PDB file of C-alpha atoms in Angstrom:
ATOM      1  CA  UNK A  27      43.963  11.856 -18.070  1.00 42.00           C
ATOM      2  CA  UNK A  28      41.521   9.460 -19.664  1.00 39.00           C
ATOM      3  CA  UNK A  29      40.558   8.122 -16.257  1.00 44.00           C
ATOM      4  CA  UNK A  30      39.671  11.522 -15.024  1.00 42.00           C
ATOM      5  CA  UNK A  31      37.579  12.274 -18.137  1.00 36.00           C
ATOM      6  CA  UNK A  32      35.730   8.938 -17.540  1.00 37.00           C
ATOM      7  CA  UNK A  33      34.972   9.930 -13.934  1.00 39.00           C
ATOM      8  CA  UNK A  34      33.691  13.359 -15.082  1.00 39.00           C
ATOM      9  CA  UNK A  35      31.454  11.658 -17.534  1.00 39.00           C
ATOM     10  CA  UNK A  36      29.937   9.400 -14.793  1.00 41.00           C
ATOM     11  CA  UNK A  37      29.346  12.081 -12.363  1.00 39.00           C
ATOM     12  CA  UNK A  38      26.358  13.645 -14.188  1.00 38.00           C
ATOM     13  CA  UNK A  39      24.842  10.320 -14.693  1.00 38.00           C
ATOM     14  CA  UNK A  40      24.960   9.475 -10.978  1.00 37.00           C
ATOM     15  CA  UNK A  41      23.516  12.919 -10.123  1.00 36.00           C
ATOM     16  CA  UNK A  42      20.913  12.530 -12.780  1.00 36.00           C
ATOM     17  CA  UNK A  43      19.785   9.145 -11.319  1.00 44.00           C
ATOM     18  CA  UNK A  44      19.070  10.882  -7.849  1.00 47.00           C
ATOM     19  CA  UNK A  45      16.089  13.170  -7.431  1.00 51.00           C
ATOM     20  CA  UNK A  46      16.828  16.008  -4.966  1.00 61.00           C
ATOM     21  CA  UNK A  47      13.072  16.815  -4.543  1.00 79.00           C
ATOM     22  CA  UNK A  48      11.978  13.576  -2.881  1.00 90.00           C
ATOM     23  CA  UNK A  49       9.199  14.308  -0.436  1.00 87.00           C
ATOM     24  CA  UNK A  50       9.270  10.918   1.242  1.00 88.00           C
ATOM     25  CA  UNK A  51      12.443   9.356   2.299  1.00 90.00           C
ATOM     26  CA  UNK A  52      13.140   5.650   2.670  1.00 91.00           C
ATOM     27  CA  UNK A  53      13.544   6.058   6.492  1.00 90.00           C
ATOM     28  CA  UNK A  54      10.049   7.586   6.603  1.00 90.00           C
ATOM     29  CA  UNK A  55       8.459   4.321   5.363  1.00 95.00           C
ATOM     30  CA  UNK A  56       6.871   2.342   8.236  1.00 95.00           C
ATOM     31  CA  UNK A  57       4.792  -0.819   8.366  1.00 96.00           C
ATOM     32  CA  UNK A  58       1.236  -0.371   6.938  1.00 96.00           C
ATOM     33  CA  UNK A  59      -0.184  -2.995   9.340  1.00 96.00           C
ATOM     34  CA  UNK A  60      -0.370  -1.748  12.934  1.00 94.00           C
ATOM     35  CA  UNK A  61       1.579  -3.820  15.586  1.00 89.00           C
ATOM     36  CA  UNK A  62      -1.469  -5.121  17.330  1.00 91.00           C
ATOM     37  CA  UNK A  63      -3.809  -5.670  14.390  1.00 94.00           C
ATOM     38  CA  UNK A  64      -5.998  -8.600  15.329  1.00 95.00           C
ATOM     39  CA  UNK A  65      -6.635  -9.785  11.825  1.00 96.00           C
ATOM     40  CA  UNK A  66      -2.954 -10.950  11.128  1.00 96.00           C
ATOM     41  CA  UNK A  67      -0.662 -13.615  12.500  1.00 95.00           C
ATOM     42  CA  UNK A  68       3.014 -14.125  11.742  1.00 95.00           C
ATOM     43  CA  UNK A  69       3.459 -10.467  10.805  1.00 96.00           C
ATOM     44  CA  UNK A  70       7.043  -9.498   9.879  1.00 96.00           C
ATOM     45  CA  UNK A  71       8.528  -6.139   8.803  1.00 96.00           C
ATOM     46  CA  UNK A  72      11.876  -5.792   7.024  1.00 96.00           C
ATOM     47  CA  UNK A  73      12.965  -2.214   7.734  1.00 95.00           C
ATOM     48  CA  UNK A  74      15.864  -2.429   5.096  1.00 95.00           C
ATOM     49  CA  UNK A  75      13.677  -3.667   2.183  1.00 95.00           C
ATOM     50  CA  UNK A  76      10.541  -1.815   3.396  1.00 95.00           C
ATOM     51  CA  UNK A  77       8.219  -4.743   2.968  1.00 95.00           C
ATOM     52  CA  UNK A  78       6.078  -6.796   5.286  1.00 97.00           C
ATOM     53  CA  UNK A  79       4.496 -10.111   5.202  1.00 97.00           C
ATOM     54  CA  UNK A  80       1.637 -11.557   7.274  1.00 97.00           C
ATOM     55  CA  UNK A  81      -0.812 -14.429   7.368  1.00 96.00           C
ATOM     56  CA  UNK A  82      -4.511 -13.426   6.990  1.00 94.00           C
ATOM     57  CA  UNK A  83      -6.405 -16.473   8.092  1.00 89.00           C
ATOM     58  CA  UNK A  84      -6.327 -19.912   6.529  1.00 89.00           C
ATOM     59  CA  UNK A  85      -4.950 -20.067   3.007  1.00 94.00           C
ATOM     60  CA  UNK A  86      -4.232 -16.314   2.620  1.00 97.00           C
ATOM     61  CA  UNK A  87      -0.693 -14.815   2.688  1.00 97.00           C
ATOM     62  CA  UNK A  88      -0.133 -11.167   2.434  1.00 97.00           C
ATOM     63  CA  UNK A  89       3.020  -9.183   1.202  1.00 98.00           C
ATOM     64  CA  UNK A  90       3.134  -5.356   1.263  1.00 98.00           C
ATOM     65  CA  UNK A  91       6.082  -3.426  -0.167  1.00 97.00           C
ATOM     66  CA  UNK A  92       6.649   0.268  -0.225  1.00 96.00           C
ATOM     67  CA  UNK A  93       8.697   2.850  -2.304  1.00 95.00           C
ATOM     68  CA  UNK A  94       8.497   6.504  -2.675  1.00 93.00           C
ATOM     69  CA  UNK A  95       9.872   9.871  -3.772  1.00 93.00           C
ATOM     70  CA  UNK A  96       7.239  12.368  -4.958  1.00 91.00           C
ATOM     71  CA  UNK A  97       4.668   9.678  -4.686  1.00 93.00           C
ATOM     72  CA  UNK A  98       4.148   7.005  -2.021  1.00 95.00           C
ATOM     73  CA  UNK A  99       3.693   3.531  -3.562  1.00 97.00           C
ATOM     74  CA  UNK A 100       2.091   0.788  -1.444  1.00 97.00           C
ATOM     75  CA  UNK A 101       2.007  -2.481  -3.242  1.00 98.00           C
ATOM     76  CA  UNK A 102      -0.387  -5.073  -1.672  1.00 98.00           C
ATOM     77  CA  UNK A 103      -0.355  -8.690  -2.877  1.00 98.00           C
ATOM     78  CA  UNK A 104      -2.714 -11.241  -1.294  1.00 98.00           C
ATOM     79  CA  UNK A 105      -1.979 -14.871  -2.248  1.00 97.00           C
ATOM     80  CA  UNK A 106      -5.084 -17.138  -1.972  1.00 97.00           C
ATOM     81  CA  UNK A 107      -4.894 -20.973  -2.021  1.00 96.00           C
ATOM     82  CA  UNK A 108      -7.125 -22.743  -4.461  1.00 95.00           C
ATOM     83  CA  UNK A 109      -9.272 -24.360  -1.828  1.00 95.00           C
ATOM     84  CA  UNK A 110     -10.316 -20.976  -0.439  1.00 95.00           C
ATOM     85  CA  UNK A 111     -11.622 -19.600  -3.704  1.00 94.00           C
ATOM     86  CA  UNK A 112     -15.257 -19.224  -4.760  1.00 92.00           C
ATOM     87  CA  UNK A 113     -14.932 -17.871  -8.343  1.00 89.00           C
ATOM     88  CA  UNK A 114     -18.240 -15.749  -8.213  1.00 94.00           C
ATOM     89  CA  UNK A 115     -17.704 -11.936  -8.765  1.00 95.00           C
ATOM     90  CA  UNK A 116     -19.136 -11.195  -5.234  1.00 96.00           C
ATOM     91  CA  UNK A 117     -16.314 -13.272  -3.736  1.00 96.00           C
ATOM     92  CA  UNK A 118     -13.606 -11.154  -5.162  1.00 97.00           C
ATOM     93  CA  UNK A 119     -15.377  -7.839  -4.224  1.00 97.00           C
ATOM     94  CA  UNK A 120     -15.964  -9.037  -0.658  1.00 97.00           C
ATOM     95  CA  UNK A 121     -12.420 -10.466  -0.373  1.00 97.00           C
ATOM     96  CA  UNK A 122     -10.839  -7.179  -1.409  1.00 97.00           C
ATOM     97  CA  UNK A 123     -13.124  -5.139   0.879  1.00 97.00           C
ATOM     98  CA  UNK A 124     -12.200  -7.481   3.872  1.00 97.00           C
ATOM     99  CA  UNK A 125      -8.559  -7.276   2.854  1.00 97.00           C
ATOM    100  CA  UNK A 126      -8.435  -3.441   2.947  1.00 97.00           C
ATOM    101  CA  UNK A 127     -10.497  -3.259   6.118  1.00 97.00           C
ATOM    102  CA  UNK A 128      -8.068  -5.720   7.803  1.00 97.00           C
ATOM    103  CA  UNK A 129      -4.866  -3.889   6.625  1.00 97.00           C
ATOM    104  CA  UNK A 130      -6.156  -0.463   7.718  1.00 96.00           C
ATOM    105  CA  UNK A 131      -7.901  -1.664  10.877  1.00 95.00           C
ATOM    106  CA  UNK A 132      -8.625   1.530  12.986  1.00 89.00           C
ATOM    107  CA  UNK A 133      -6.719   3.758  10.528  1.00 93.00           C
ATOM    108  CA  UNK A 134      -8.591   7.038  10.532  1.00 93.00           C
ATOM    109  CA  UNK A 135      -7.096   8.013   7.150  1.00 93.00           C
ATOM    110  CA  UNK A 136      -8.515   4.930   5.373  1.00 95.00           C
ATOM    111  CA  UNK A 137     -11.904   5.655   7.021  1.00 93.00           C
ATOM    112  CA  UNK A 138     -12.032   8.907   5.032  1.00 94.00           C
ATOM    113  CA  UNK A 139     -11.936   7.205   1.669  1.00 95.00           C
ATOM    114  CA  UNK A 140     -13.178   3.626   2.549  1.00 96.00           C
ATOM    115  CA  UNK A 141     -16.684   3.951   1.111  1.00 97.00           C
ATOM    116  CA  UNK A 142     -15.506   5.554  -2.164  1.00 97.00           C
ATOM    117  CA  UNK A 143     -12.759   2.919  -2.544  1.00 97.00           C
ATOM    118  CA  UNK A 144     -15.248   0.083  -2.110  1.00 97.00           C
ATOM    119  CA  UNK A 145     -17.753   1.492  -4.603  1.00 98.00           C
ATOM    120  CA  UNK A 146     -15.093   2.354  -7.207  1.00 97.00           C
ATOM    121  CA  UNK A 147     -13.478  -1.130  -6.850  1.00 98.00           C
ATOM    122  CA  UNK A 148     -16.709  -2.963  -7.156  1.00 98.00           C
ATOM    123  CA  UNK A 149     -17.778  -0.927 -10.203  1.00 98.00           C
ATOM    124  CA  UNK A 150     -14.445  -1.311 -11.982  1.00 97.00           C
ATOM    125  CA  UNK A 151     -14.037  -4.977 -11.099  1.00 97.00           C
ATOM    126  CA  UNK A 152     -17.589  -5.875 -12.308  1.00 97.00           C
ATOM    127  CA  UNK A 153     -16.846  -4.048 -15.590  1.00 97.00           C
ATOM    128  CA  UNK A 154     -13.411  -5.705 -16.080  1.00 96.00           C
ATOM    129  CA  UNK A 155     -13.462  -8.966 -14.259  1.00 94.00           C
ATOM    130  CA  UNK A 156     -10.441 -11.128 -13.398  1.00 96.00           C
ATOM    131  CA  UNK A 157      -7.132 -11.106 -15.210  1.00 97.00           C
ATOM    132  CA  UNK A 158      -7.671  -7.489 -16.235  1.00 96.00           C
ATOM    133  CA  UNK A 159      -5.803  -4.561 -14.729  1.00 97.00           C
ATOM    134  CA  UNK A 160      -7.846  -1.453 -13.984  1.00 97.00           C
ATOM    135  CA  UNK A 161      -7.293   1.784 -12.149  1.00 96.00           C
ATOM    136  CA  UNK A 162      -9.255   4.579 -10.530  1.00 97.00           C
ATOM    137  CA  UNK A 163      -8.423   7.843  -8.714  1.00 96.00           C
ATOM    138  CA  UNK A 164      -9.596   8.908  -5.316  1.00 94.00           C
ATOM    139  CA  UNK A 165      -8.421  12.371  -4.429  1.00 91.00           C
ATOM    140  CA  UNK A 166      -4.612  12.397  -4.209  1.00 91.00           C
ATOM    141  CA  UNK A 167      -4.483   8.610  -4.495  1.00 95.00           C
ATOM    142  CA  UNK A 168      -4.671   6.329  -7.496  1.00 97.00           C
ATOM    143  CA  UNK A 169      -5.379   2.592  -7.218  1.00 97.00           C
ATOM    144  CA  UNK A 170      -4.096   0.064  -9.710  1.00 98.00           C
ATOM    145  CA  UNK A 171      -5.938  -3.249  -9.209  1.00 97.00           C
ATOM    146  CA  UNK A 172      -5.825  -6.679 -10.784  1.00 97.00           C
ATOM    147  CA  UNK A 173      -7.166 -10.070  -9.666  1.00 97.00           C
ATOM    148  CA  UNK A 174      -5.210 -12.897 -11.247  1.00 97.00           C
ATOM    149  CA  UNK A 175      -7.093 -16.126 -11.200  1.00 96.00           C
ATOM    150  CA  UNK A 176      -6.650 -19.465 -12.950  1.00 91.00           C
ATOM    151  CA  UNK A 177      -9.504 -21.963 -12.373  1.00 90.00           C
ATOM    152  CA  UNK A 178      -8.134 -24.848 -10.396  1.00 87.00           C
ATOM    153  CA  UNK A 179      -5.119 -22.756  -9.320  1.00 90.00           C
ATOM    154  CA  UNK A 180      -4.586 -20.084  -6.719  1.00 93.00           C
ATOM    155  CA  UNK A 181      -5.350 -16.438  -7.025  1.00 96.00           C
ATOM    156  CA  UNK A 182      -3.582 -13.193  -6.443  1.00 97.00           C
ATOM    157  CA  UNK A 183      -5.270  -9.906  -5.473  1.00 97.00           C
ATOM    158  CA  UNK A 184      -2.915  -6.993  -6.326  1.00 98.00           C
ATOM    159  CA  UNK A 185      -3.549  -3.434  -5.367  1.00 98.00           C
ATOM    160  CA  UNK A 186      -1.108  -0.697  -5.728  1.00 98.00           C
ATOM    161  CA  UNK A 187      -1.947   2.564  -4.013  1.00 97.00           C
ATOM    162  CA  UNK A 188      -0.105   5.531  -5.261  1.00 96.00           C
ATOM    163  CA  UNK A 189      -0.375   8.682  -3.303  1.00 94.00           C
ATOM    164  CA  UNK A 190       0.994  12.087  -4.452  1.00 89.00           C
ATOM    165  CA  UNK A 191       3.042  13.720  -1.621  1.00 85.00           C
ATOM    166  CA  UNK A 192       2.448  17.474  -1.428  1.00 82.00           C
ATOM    167  CA  UNK A 193       5.478  19.671  -0.773  1.00 76.00           C
ATOM    168  CA  UNK A 194       3.492  21.894   1.498  1.00 66.00           C
ATOM    169  CA  UNK A 195       2.929  20.746   5.141  1.00 60.00           C
ATOM    170  CA  UNK A 196      -0.578  21.262   6.432  1.00 55.00           C
ATOM    171  CA  UNK A 197      -1.180  21.879  10.074  1.00 54.00           C
ATOM    172  CA  UNK A 198      -3.490  19.200  11.597  1.00 56.00           C
ATOM    173  CA  UNK A 199      -6.328  20.438  13.713  1.00 61.00           C
ATOM    174  CA  UNK A 200      -6.568  19.309  17.271  1.00 63.00           C
ATOM    175  CA  UNK A 201      -4.827  19.686  20.494  1.00 64.00           C
ATOM    176  CA  UNK A 202      -1.266  18.293  21.055  1.00 67.00           C
ATOM    177  CA  UNK A 203      -1.309  15.313  23.409  1.00 63.00           C
ATOM    178  CA  UNK A 204       0.738  17.041  25.981  1.00 68.00           C
ATOM    179  CA  UNK A 205      -1.976  19.779  26.284  1.00 70.00           C
ATOM    180  CA  UNK A 206      -4.979  17.425  26.056  1.00 67.00           C
ATOM    181  CA  UNK A 207      -6.550  16.510  29.423  1.00 65.00           C
ATOM    182  CA  UNK A 208      -7.488  13.054  28.078  1.00 63.00           C
ATOM    183  CA  UNK A 209      -3.836  12.151  27.621  1.00 57.00           C
ATOM    184  CA  UNK A 210      -2.373  13.502  30.827  1.00 55.00           C
ATOM    185  CA  UNK A 211      -1.765  10.994  33.577  1.00 56.00           C
ATOM    186  CA  UNK A 212      -2.699  13.496  36.400  1.00 51.00           C
TER     187      UNK A 212
END
C-alpha cells in the first residue's frame, strides 16, 4: 500500500517536469553549420547531444549546442588561443562579426537581421567591454553575449541566441520546387 502511494506521489512530479506544449522537439534540432560551409574544418555533429564542434582557422575552436521547447536556444562558444588575440575593442567586434558570418554562411534567415545584429552587438560591446554579460533583442530573438578575456590567456566569445517559437505556422511565399521550372530536370 505504501509503495502504491509513493508511486502516485511521483507521477505528478514526472508529468509536471514535462511540458506538453513544446513547439520544437529534440529531433527537430539540426546542425547550425551547413555541411559544405567553406569556413570550417573538422566539423562534427553529435545528433544525440545536439551539439557540434568545428575548427575556424588557426587558433579558433567553435562549439555550438542547442536546446528548445517554446524557445530555441543556440549557444555559440568560440575559444581563441592567446597568440591570436589583439585586445583592442575593434578586434572583438570584427571577430564576432566574422564568426556570425561564417556560421550562417549563405543562410537567408541570418541575412534578414545581420545588419541589426552587428550594429547592436558593437554598440553594446563598446558600452560594456570584456568580461561583462550584455543582451539585446532583435525581433523574436534575444542575444545574450559575453567576451571573456584574461590578458596573457585565451579568450571565449559566447553568444546565446534565444528565439521564441510561435505556435502558428505561417505559409512561406514562393513556388514549391516540384512546380518551379528552375528546379525541374527537364
